[in-house]
Short mmCIF file of C-alpha atoms in Angstrom, two decimals:
data_model
loop_
_atom_site.label_atom_id
_atom_site.label_comp_id
_atom_site.label_asym_id
_atom_site.label_seq_id
_atom_site.Cartn_x
_atom_site.Cartn_y
_atom_site.Cartn_z
CA UNK A 1 -27.05 40.87 10.67
CA UNK A 2 -28.61 40.93 7.22
CA UNK A 3 -26.42 41.27 4.16
CA UNK A 4 -27.34 44.47 2.27
CA UNK A 5 -29.43 43.71 -0.80
CA UNK A 6 -30.48 40.25 0.42
CA UNK A 7 -33.67 39.14 -1.34
CA UNK A 8 -34.81 35.56 -0.76
CA UNK A 9 -35.48 33.47 -3.85
CA UNK A 10 -36.48 30.33 -1.94
CA UNK A 11 -37.36 29.08 1.53
CA UNK A 12 -36.21 25.89 3.23
CA UNK A 13 -38.96 23.23 3.28
CA UNK A 14 -41.17 22.98 6.40
CA UNK A 15 -39.24 20.00 7.76
CA UNK A 16 -35.87 21.80 7.50
CA UNK A 17 -32.96 20.31 5.54
CA UNK A 18 -29.28 19.40 5.84
CA UNK A 19 -26.57 21.59 4.39
CA UNK A 20 -23.04 20.83 3.20
CA UNK A 21 -19.87 22.90 2.96
CA UNK A 22 -19.26 21.47 -0.53
CA UNK A 23 -21.44 19.58 -3.02
CA UNK A 24 -20.44 16.22 -1.50
CA UNK A 25 -22.87 14.18 0.65
CA UNK A 26 -20.03 12.95 2.88
CA UNK A 27 -19.74 16.11 5.00
CA UNK A 28 -23.10 17.48 6.17
CA UNK A 29 -22.82 20.61 8.32
CA UNK A 30 -25.55 22.09 10.50
CA UNK A 31 -29.18 21.60 9.47
CA UNK A 32 -31.12 24.56 8.12
CA UNK A 33 -34.23 25.71 9.98
CA UNK A 34 -37.66 25.17 8.48
CA UNK A 35 -38.90 28.02 6.26
CA UNK A 36 -35.59 29.89 6.40
CA UNK A 37 -35.47 32.47 3.55
CA UNK A 38 -32.43 31.88 1.30
CA UNK A 39 -31.03 32.97 -2.06
CA UNK A 40 -30.22 30.24 -4.54
CA UNK A 41 -27.03 31.48 -6.24
CA UNK A 42 -25.62 28.42 -8.04
CA UNK A 43 -26.75 25.02 -9.35
CA UNK A 44 -24.72 21.86 -10.02
CA UNK A 45 -27.09 19.07 -10.95
CA UNK A 46 -29.29 18.38 -7.92
CA UNK A 47 -27.08 20.55 -5.71
CA UNK A 48 -27.89 24.19 -5.04
CA UNK A 49 -25.61 26.71 -3.35
CA UNK A 50 -27.61 29.00 -1.11
CA UNK A 51 -26.78 32.18 0.77
CA UNK A 52 -28.60 33.14 3.97
CA UNK A 53 -29.49 36.68 5.06
CA UNK A 54 -26.37 36.85 7.26
CA UNK A 55 -24.09 35.96 4.32
CA UNK A 56 -23.49 32.32 5.34
CA UNK A 57 -23.34 30.01 2.34
CA UNK A 58 -23.85 26.26 1.97
CA UNK A 59 -24.80 23.55 -0.51
CA UNK A 60 -28.19 21.84 -0.28
CA UNK A 61 -30.37 19.45 -2.24
CA UNK A 62 -31.73 22.16 -4.53
CA UNK A 63 -34.72 20.04 -5.54
CA UNK A 64 -36.22 20.44 -2.07
CA UNK A 65 -36.11 24.26 -1.87
CA UNK A 66 -39.45 26.02 -2.14
CA UNK A 67 -39.30 28.76 -4.76
CA UNK A 68 -40.59 32.18 -3.89
CA UNK A 69 -43.20 32.80 -6.57
CA UNK A 70 -42.42 36.43 -7.37
CA UNK A 71 -40.71 39.58 -6.22
CA UNK A 72 -42.46 41.74 -3.65
CA UNK A 73 -45.20 43.95 -5.14
CA UNK A 74 -43.96 47.17 -6.64
CA UNK A 75 -44.64 50.37 -4.68
CA UNK A 76 -48.14 51.63 -5.35
CA UNK A 77 -49.22 48.23 -6.69
CA UNK A 78 -52.11 46.38 -5.11
CA UNK A 79 -51.34 44.28 -2.06
CA UNK A 80 -53.22 41.05 -1.68
CA UNK A 81 -55.21 39.20 0.89
CA UNK A 82 -54.48 40.86 4.27
CA UNK A 83 -54.91 44.63 4.16
CA UNK A 84 -53.77 45.24 7.77
CA UNK A 85 -50.39 43.86 8.92
CA UNK A 86 -51.00 44.66 12.60
CA UNK A 87 -52.79 41.42 13.66
CA UNK A 88 -50.03 39.25 12.19
CA UNK A 89 -47.36 41.47 13.75
CA UNK A 90 -49.12 41.18 17.13
CA UNK A 91 -49.17 37.36 16.86
CA UNK A 92 -45.47 37.30 15.93
CA UNK A 93 -44.68 39.62 18.85
CA UNK A 94 -46.66 37.45 21.31
CA UNK A 95 -45.02 34.24 20.05
CA UNK A 96 -41.57 35.82 20.27
CA UNK A 97 -42.34 36.93 23.85
CA UNK A 98 -43.37 33.33 24.70
CA UNK A 99 -40.12 32.05 23.23
CA UNK A 100 -38.05 34.70 25.04
CA UNK A 101 -39.71 33.78 28.36
CA UNK A 102 -38.93 30.09 27.77
CA UNK A 103 -35.27 30.95 26.99
CA UNK A 104 -35.03 33.05 30.15
CA UNK A 105 -36.55 30.22 32.22
CA UNK A 106 -34.09 27.76 30.68
CA UNK A 107 -31.14 30.09 31.37
CA UNK A 108 -32.13 30.57 35.04
CA UNK A 109 -32.71 26.86 35.59
CA UNK A 110 -36.49 27.12 36.00
CA UNK A 111 -36.82 24.81 32.97
CA UNK A 112 -34.74 21.85 31.93
CA UNK A 113 -34.08 21.01 28.27
CA UNK A 114 -37.06 18.67 27.98
CA UNK A 115 -39.47 21.21 29.51
CA UNK A 116 -38.05 23.89 27.18
CA UNK A 117 -38.64 21.68 24.13
CA UNK A 118 -42.16 20.91 25.36
CA UNK A 119 -42.98 24.60 25.94
CA UNK A 120 -41.66 25.67 22.53
CA UNK A 121 -42.95 22.67 20.52
CA UNK A 122 -45.06 23.78 17.53
CA UNK A 123 -44.02 27.41 18.02
CA UNK A 124 -43.29 28.94 14.61
CA UNK A 125 -42.16 32.50 14.05
CA UNK A 126 -40.73 33.99 10.90
CA UNK A 127 -39.89 37.68 10.58
CA UNK A 128 -37.46 39.43 8.22
CA UNK A 129 -37.37 43.22 8.32
CA UNK A 130 -35.37 45.19 5.77
CA UNK A 131 -36.12 48.90 6.06
CA UNK A 132 -39.74 49.43 5.02
CA UNK A 133 -40.07 45.83 3.76
CA UNK A 134 -41.18 42.96 5.97
CA UNK A 135 -41.68 39.25 5.40
CA UNK A 136 -43.78 37.47 8.04
CA UNK A 137 -44.59 33.81 8.36
CA UNK A 138 -48.33 33.33 8.90
CA UNK A 139 -48.57 29.91 10.53
CA UNK A 140 -52.38 29.87 10.42
CA UNK A 141 -52.32 30.21 6.62
CA UNK A 142 -49.07 28.26 6.05
CA UNK A 143 -47.49 31.07 4.06
CA UNK A 144 -44.96 33.88 4.03
CA UNK A 145 -46.43 37.31 3.40
CA UNK A 146 -44.71 40.47 2.24
CA UNK A 147 -45.62 43.89 3.59
CA UNK A 148 -44.63 47.48 3.03
CA UNK A 149 -46.22 48.88 6.21
CA UNK A 150 -49.64 49.46 4.66
CA UNK A 151 -50.70 45.95 3.67
CA UNK A 152 -49.66 42.37 3.09
CA UNK A 153 -49.63 40.03 0.13
CA UNK A 154 -48.78 36.36 -0.20
CA UNK A 155 -45.09 35.90 -0.93
CA UNK A 156 -44.57 32.13 -0.66
CA UNK A 157 -46.75 29.30 0.54
CA UNK A 158 -45.84 25.94 2.00
CA UNK A 159 -49.18 24.25 1.26
CA UNK A 160 -48.52 23.16 -2.34
CA UNK A 161 -44.89 22.07 -2.14
CA UNK A 162 -45.49 20.10 1.06
CA UNK A 163 -47.89 17.82 -0.79
CA UNK A 164 -45.76 17.36 -3.89
CA UNK A 165 -42.18 17.56 -2.59
CA UNK A 166 -40.12 14.42 -3.21
CA UNK A 167 -38.99 12.50 -0.12
CA UNK A 168 -35.93 13.99 1.56
CA UNK A 169 -32.71 12.27 0.52
CA UNK A 170 -29.16 13.31 -0.14
CA UNK A 171 -28.40 14.49 -3.67
CA UNK A 172 -26.56 12.06 -5.87
CA UNK A 173 -22.80 12.49 -5.71
CA UNK A 174 -21.50 14.68 -8.49
CA UNK A 175 -18.31 13.97 -10.38
CA UNK A 176 -16.16 17.06 -10.76
CA UNK A 177 -15.12 18.05 -14.28
CA UNK A 178 -11.57 16.99 -15.26
CA UNK A 179 -10.02 20.38 -14.43
CA UNK A 180 -11.51 20.50 -10.91
CA UNK A 181 -10.31 17.13 -9.55
#
């Protein structure tokens, strides 16, 4: 379920990243999926508090988040490089069907865990729909695109940050101000 008004400001890097319940490297929680859209809502040094579309919140190494370059185009404004969203939607639908079939085969025992991982390896799907707005991950181009039903424009790309992102490491431990200890 998507939180009303959710607008991603960043995406998780392509390799995914760990998350923490508090800005303390001692207690990592579940890892975040690659290219997950998130909102960065707070900063404390290298730490960033993010909120996901479902309202779940966590702390991450904020330096590794990939910033979304701009808000979606305004209505009536020109959309960018892919005038027809249907081919990308068809690819996402086909990939989701492949994933669903693999899950069904795993659930019925036709696949074991290793065969499931093999069948779904390198499968990447990213779709966020919010009323008339859609964000799709275009794996062939290595980018998220935004659409309003009539066209698509680049929203965020993973090509640049992948080459320049610092190596993944835990943020340095922060010392709480006197009043918060």
